[in-house]
Every structure is written in C-alpha cells, then in structure tokens.
Amino acid sequence: MSTIFDESAATTRLAARLRAEREARGWTLADLATRSGVSRAMVSKVERGEASPTAALLGRLSAAYGLTLSQLFAQVEGGGRVTRVSEQPVWRDPETGFLRRSLSPPGGAPMELVWGELPPGAKVAYPAPAYSHIADQQVVVLDGVLVITQGNVAHDLASGDCLRFGPPQDTTFHNPGAVPCRYLVAVLRAADGTDARPTPVV
DNA sequence: CCGCATGCGGAAATCTCTCG
DNA sequence: CGAGAGATTTCCGCATGCGG
C-alpha cells in the first residue's frame, strides 16, 4: 500500500545522507558534534536512524555542514526537470507534526522551493545558524494563518501574505489558527564557491 | 496531578585501526 | 600478536509534553 510518501524511508534516506556528508568531509562524530552543538550520542543515533531529529536539531546539523535544509533533504540522484509529488523528499518533525516537502528538482540550482504544512497550534523553531548559508528567503502563506518571529519581531501572515526574511536570526514558525497552515518557501542559497570550509557556528 | 512516551546528553563499554 | 589510541555504540538518567 503506497501512500504519497514513506516517512520511514525518508528517515532512512536522511540518516544515510547525514552520514555521507560527514564522511565526505572526513569528520568524526566528535567533529560534527563540536561544530553543530549536538552530542556525539545523538548524532550517532540520528545517523543510524534510531532517533528522529527535531527541526531545531536538523537545523544545527545542516548549518554545521554549510547546507540548507533543502540540500540536506534533496535526493542525490536525479537530474530531471520535473519532480512528481511522489518523488519529493518529505520530512515530518516528530515534535510538532510539521510537514516539510522539498519541491525543487535536484540538480544544484541556487533557488529552491519548499512546501510547508504546520498543524493547528504547532510551533517550529530554527536556530539562526540554519539560515547562515541562505542569501534570500521568502514565504507566502497559501492557507490558514502563520506567525513568523525573527529575533523579537513577530510577523502575522494570512493567506496570500508574503514575508521576506532578514539576516540570520533565531526564527519561529507558529500556526495560531484552528486549521492547518500551508505555505510556500522560496530559498536562494548563498553563492559560496568552495564549500571546503563551512562557516564556523557560534 | 500523575504516568507514559520521547528527545536528548553524559559516561561507560565496545569496536577498529595502527604501530612496534 | 599485543598494546594503545581513537572512534563509535550502548546504557542510563533527566527534561518536557501530552493525555487521562
């Protein structure tokens, strides 16, 4: 019985991706733990698929790699110009039920589209480093209401409203409504040529 | 308020690799 | 082949959120 997506398969693929990224850099678990601020034990569990990382944890790991979350979720294979909905990498935050779908076809384009669904009352927090490799990011709300808080500034968004993100700050997505909030995110990656040395994370 | 489930981190145990 | 060092996994306890 195939659903639109398979979350356990997505978790397994993400785990493999995280390990591959670490090994490609020649980092040990301790190296990654130091750079991301996540404990060695937790990194090990996530890489083995024994723990489901929260959005905040994934944000820290992707920042340590110098990748956006979209790049982390992107399938390595591919190259077509169309990704069918059944092929789009999906990830659900176990803590909040937040659903994230990478829409853009793989292939390294600097711009990526991401689909988000936030359950009623749900709140997802991303640490500032998660945005450190993004040149520009804009969010448009499709259905429901969304409150995006950056630093100590809250932006109330309703259907059709669009927010352009500022410089990297701790950011919270909150759906204060009674129905799920659906929104679209356009991400422009920072052009940072050689990524041999990711920006150190505070 | 209590019990349960889950994410998380510290410390200990175990495994792997290198060198003499 | 054995010792030592480093890397990885496992165990255990704490914190938090949720439902009854």
Short mmCIF file of C-alpha atoms (C1' of nucleotides) in Angstrom, two decimals:
data_model
loop_
_atom_site.label_atom_id
_atom_site.label_comp_id
_atom_site.label_asym_id
_atom_site.label_seq_id
_atom_site.Cartn_x
_atom_site.Cartn_y
_atom_site.Cartn_z
CA MET A 1 0.00 0.00 0.00
CA SER A 2 1.85 3.03 -1.11
CA THR A 3 0.97 6.34 0.29
CA ILE A 4 2.10 9.57 -1.32
CA PHE A 5 5.33 9.27 0.62
CA ASP A 6 7.01 6.89 3.02
CA GLU A 7 8.19 8.62 6.15
CA SER A 8 10.32 5.75 7.43
CA ALA A 9 12.07 5.56 4.08
CA ALA A 10 12.60 9.30 4.24
CA THR A 11 14.15 8.97 7.70
CA THR A 12 16.44 6.21 6.50
CA ARG A 13 17.50 8.25 3.47
CA LEU A 14 18.11 11.31 5.63
CA ALA A 15 20.20 9.23 8.04
CA ALA A 16 22.31 7.93 5.17
CA ARG A 17 22.66 11.43 3.76
CA LEU A 18 23.86 12.84 7.07
CA ARG A 19 26.48 10.14 7.41
CA ALA A 20 27.62 10.54 3.82
CA GLU A 21 28.03 14.30 4.27
CA ARG A 22 30.09 13.77 7.42
CA GLU A 23 32.32 11.11 5.88
CA ALA A 24 32.78 13.19 2.74
CA ARG A 25 34.31 15.87 4.92
CA GLY A 26 36.44 13.39 6.84
CA TRP A 27 34.80 14.42 10.11
CA THR A 28 34.37 12.13 13.08
CA LEU A 29 31.24 12.07 15.18
CA ALA A 30 33.05 14.24 17.68
CA ASP A 31 33.95 16.77 14.97
CA LEU A 32 30.36 17.06 13.87
CA ALA A 33 29.18 17.19 17.48
CA THR A 34 31.55 20.07 18.19
CA ARG A 35 30.59 22.00 15.07
CA SER A 36 26.86 21.50 15.45
CA GLY A 37 26.48 21.63 19.21
CA VAL A 38 24.69 18.26 19.12
CA SER A 39 26.07 15.50 21.32
CA ARG A 40 28.03 12.64 19.78
CA ALA A 41 25.47 10.14 21.05
CA MET A 42 22.61 11.98 19.38
CA VAL A 43 24.49 12.35 16.09
CA SER A 44 25.19 8.62 16.15
CA LYS A 45 21.55 7.78 16.81
CA VAL A 46 20.29 10.03 14.05
CA GLU A 47 22.79 8.63 11.54
CA ARG A 48 21.69 5.09 12.39
CA GLY A 49 18.05 6.03 12.14
CA GLU A 50 17.46 5.25 15.81
CA ALA A 51 16.32 8.75 16.66
CA SER A 52 14.05 11.15 14.84
CA PRO A 53 15.72 14.54 14.87
CA THR A 54 13.67 17.61 15.64
CA ALA A 55 13.61 20.63 13.34
CA ALA A 56 15.97 22.51 15.61
CA LEU A 57 18.45 19.65 15.68
CA LEU A 58 18.39 19.26 11.90
CA GLY A 59 18.90 22.99 11.57
CA ARG A 60 22.06 22.76 13.63
CA LEU A 61 23.39 19.78 11.69
CA SER A 62 22.71 21.34 8.30
CA ALA A 63 24.36 24.56 9.43
CA ALA A 64 27.45 22.64 10.53
CA TYR A 65 27.65 21.19 7.03
CA GLY A 66 27.12 24.56 5.42
CA LEU A 67 23.97 23.28 3.74
CA THR A 68 20.41 24.45 3.67
CA LEU A 69 17.77 22.04 4.91
CA SER A 70 16.62 21.69 1.32
CA GLN A 71 20.06 20.47 0.25
CA LEU A 72 20.10 18.04 3.12
CA PHE A 73 16.75 16.59 2.14
CA ALA A 74 17.43 16.62 -1.58
CA GLN A 75 17.87 13.31 -3.29
CA VAL A 76 21.38 12.75 -4.54
CA GLU A 77 20.26 11.07 -7.70
CA GLY A 78 18.02 12.71 -10.24
CA GLY A 79 18.54 15.50 -12.69
CA GLY A 80 15.20 15.73 -14.43
CA ARG A 81 13.30 18.97 -14.58
CA VAL A 82 10.14 17.60 -13.03
CA THR A 83 9.76 16.05 -9.59
CA ARG A 84 6.43 14.31 -9.18
CA VAL A 85 4.78 14.67 -5.83
CA SER A 86 5.52 11.02 -5.08
CA GLU A 87 9.24 11.66 -5.56
CA GLN A 88 9.56 14.77 -3.43
CA PRO A 89 11.56 14.28 -0.22
CA VAL A 90 9.26 14.69 2.76
CA TRP A 91 10.15 15.08 6.37
CA ARG A 92 7.89 15.36 9.41
CA ASP A 93 9.04 16.91 12.67
CA PRO A 94 8.21 14.30 15.35
CA GLU A 95 7.88 17.02 17.95
CA THR A 96 5.27 19.19 16.25
CA GLY A 97 3.86 17.27 13.29
CA PHE A 98 5.23 19.93 10.95
CA LEU A 99 5.48 18.58 7.39
CA ARG A 100 8.18 19.78 5.01
CA ARG A 101 8.31 18.85 1.34
CA SER A 102 11.18 19.75 -0.97
CA LEU A 103 9.57 20.66 -4.28
CA SER A 104 12.52 21.61 -6.46
CA PRO A 105 14.10 19.01 -8.73
CA PRO A 106 17.62 18.02 -7.64
CA GLY A 107 20.47 19.42 -9.65
CA GLY A 108 22.13 22.14 -7.65
CA ALA A 109 20.11 25.13 -8.80
CA PRO A 110 20.64 28.12 -6.48
CA MET A 111 16.91 28.53 -5.92
CA GLU A 112 14.72 26.02 -4.14
CA LEU A 113 11.03 25.77 -3.39
CA VAL A 114 9.75 24.18 -0.22
CA TRP A 115 6.20 23.32 0.78
CA GLY A 116 5.31 23.51 4.47
CA GLU A 117 2.30 22.34 6.47
CA LEU A 118 2.01 23.36 10.10
CA PRO A 119 -0.71 21.71 12.23
CA PRO A 120 -3.01 23.96 14.32
CA GLY A 121 -1.15 25.31 17.33
CA ALA A 122 2.17 23.89 16.21
CA LYS A 123 5.37 25.86 16.65
CA VAL A 124 8.69 25.09 14.95
CA ALA A 125 11.94 26.81 15.92
CA TYR A 126 15.06 27.09 13.80
CA PRO A 127 18.34 28.39 15.23
CA ALA A 128 20.00 31.30 13.42
CA PRO A 129 22.85 29.16 12.00
CA ALA A 130 20.28 27.25 9.94
CA TYR A 131 19.96 30.39 7.81
CA SER A 132 23.62 31.28 7.57
CA HIS A 133 24.00 29.84 4.05
CA ILE A 134 20.90 31.42 2.58
CA ALA A 135 21.13 34.64 0.58
CA ASP A 136 17.40 35.31 0.48
CA GLN A 137 14.26 33.57 1.65
CA GLN A 138 10.62 34.47 1.14
CA VAL A 139 7.49 32.83 2.49
CA VAL A 140 3.99 33.07 1.09
CA VAL A 141 1.01 31.70 3.03
CA LEU A 142 -1.39 29.62 0.96
CA ASP A 143 -3.97 28.58 3.57
CA GLY A 144 -4.52 29.47 7.20
CA VAL A 145 -2.52 31.84 9.31
CA LEU A 146 1.15 31.91 10.23
CA VAL A 147 3.18 33.91 12.72
CA ILE A 148 6.86 34.09 11.91
CA THR A 149 9.03 35.51 14.66
CA GLN A 150 12.59 36.56 13.89
CA GLY A 151 14.58 37.70 16.86
CA ASN A 152 11.91 39.60 18.80
CA VAL A 153 9.87 40.75 15.80
CA ALA A 154 6.67 38.84 15.03
CA HIS A 155 5.05 38.91 11.61
CA ASP A 156 1.36 37.93 11.35
CA LEU A 157 0.68 36.42 7.96
CA ALA A 158 -2.62 35.37 6.40
CA SER A 159 -3.46 33.67 3.12
CA GLY A 160 -1.67 35.47 0.29
CA ASP A 161 0.72 37.40 2.54
CA CYS A 162 4.42 37.18 1.70
CA LEU A 163 7.35 37.76 4.06
CA ARG A 164 10.94 38.34 3.06
CA PHE A 165 13.41 37.13 5.65
CA GLY A 166 16.07 39.39 7.06
CA PRO A 167 19.56 38.47 8.24
CA PRO A 168 20.00 35.12 10.02
CA GLN A 169 18.27 35.11 13.39
CA ASP A 170 16.58 32.56 15.60
CA THR A 171 13.27 32.04 13.84
CA THR A 172 9.97 30.54 14.93
CA PHE A 173 7.09 29.41 12.71
CA HIS A 174 3.82 29.30 14.64
CA ASN A 175 0.33 28.41 13.48
CA PRO A 176 -2.04 30.09 15.97
CA GLY A 177 -5.10 29.12 13.94
CA ALA A 178 -7.55 26.24 14.26
CA VAL A 179 -6.81 24.76 10.84
CA PRO A 180 -3.56 23.57 9.28
CA CYS A 181 -1.43 26.29 7.72
CA ARG A 182 0.06 25.64 4.28
CA TYR A 183 2.77 27.84 2.90
CA LEU A 184 5.44 28.00 0.25
CA VAL A 185 9.07 28.97 0.86
CA ALA A 186 11.45 30.22 -1.84
CA VAL A 187 15.08 29.84 -0.83
CA LEU A 188 18.03 31.43 -2.61
CA ARG A 189 21.26 29.83 -1.50
CA ALA A 190 24.29 31.98 -0.78
CA ALA A 191 26.80 31.73 -3.61
CA ASP A 192 29.76 30.48 -1.71
CA GLY A 193 32.00 28.83 -4.26
CA THR A 194 34.31 26.48 -2.43
CA ASP A 195 32.48 24.92 0.46
CA ALA A 196 35.51 23.14 1.79
CA ARG A 197 35.36 25.16 4.97
CA PRO A 198 31.90 25.86 6.34
CA THR A 199 31.29 29.00 8.32
CA PRO A 200 32.02 28.32 11.97
CA VAL A 201 28.88 28.22 14.03
CA VAL A 202 28.71 30.04 17.30
"C1'" DC B 1 -1.57 15.73 39.44
"C1'" DC B 2 0.37 11.50 37.74
"C1'" DG B 3 2.05 8.24 34.42
"C1'" DC B 4 3.84 7.48 29.93
"C1'" DA B 5 6.40 8.39 25.70
"C1'" DT B 6 10.11 10.60 23.52
"C1'" DG B 7 14.15 13.59 22.68
"C1'" DC B 8 18.43 14.43 24.42
"C1'" DG B 9 23.22 14.30 26.58
"C1'" DG B 10 26.96 12.29 29.67
"C1'" DA B 11 29.60 8.47 30.71
"C1'" DA B 12 30.97 3.84 30.12
"C1'" DA B 13 31.62 -0.06 27.14
"C1'" DT B 14 32.94 -1.85 22.84
"C1'" DC B 15 34.98 -1.87 18.36
"C1'" DT B 16 38.59 -0.74 14.91
"C1'" DC B 17 42.86 0.64 13.33
"C1'" DT B 18 47.83 1.44 13.66
"C1'" DC B 19 52.33 0.55 15.11
"C1'" DG B 20 56.14 -1.92 17.09
"C1'" DC C 1 50.22 -10.81 18.02
"C1'" DG C 2 49.52 -7.45 21.65
"C1'" DA C 3 49.15 -2.71 23.33
"C1'" DG C 4 47.41 1.73 22.88
"C1'" DA C 5 44.64 5.40 20.93
"C1'" DG C 6 40.80 6.99 18.74
"C1'" DA C 7 36.06 6.29 17.02
"C1'" DT C 8 31.58 4.55 17.70
"C1'" DT C 9 27.73 2.48 20.15
"C1'" DT C 10 25.07 1.50 24.19
"C1'" DC C 11 23.23 2.40 28.69
"C1'" DC C 12 21.08 5.28 31.86
"C1'" DG C 13 19.00 9.30 33.69
"C1'" DC C 14 16.92 13.97 33.02
"C1'" DA C 15 13.60 17.22 30.85
"C1'" DT C 16 9.47 18.07 28.51
"C1'" DG C 17 4.92 17.48 26.55
"C1'" DC C 18 0.58 15.10 26.40
"C1'" DG C 19 -3.46 12.55 27.85
"C1'" DG C 20 -6.31 10.59 31.48
#
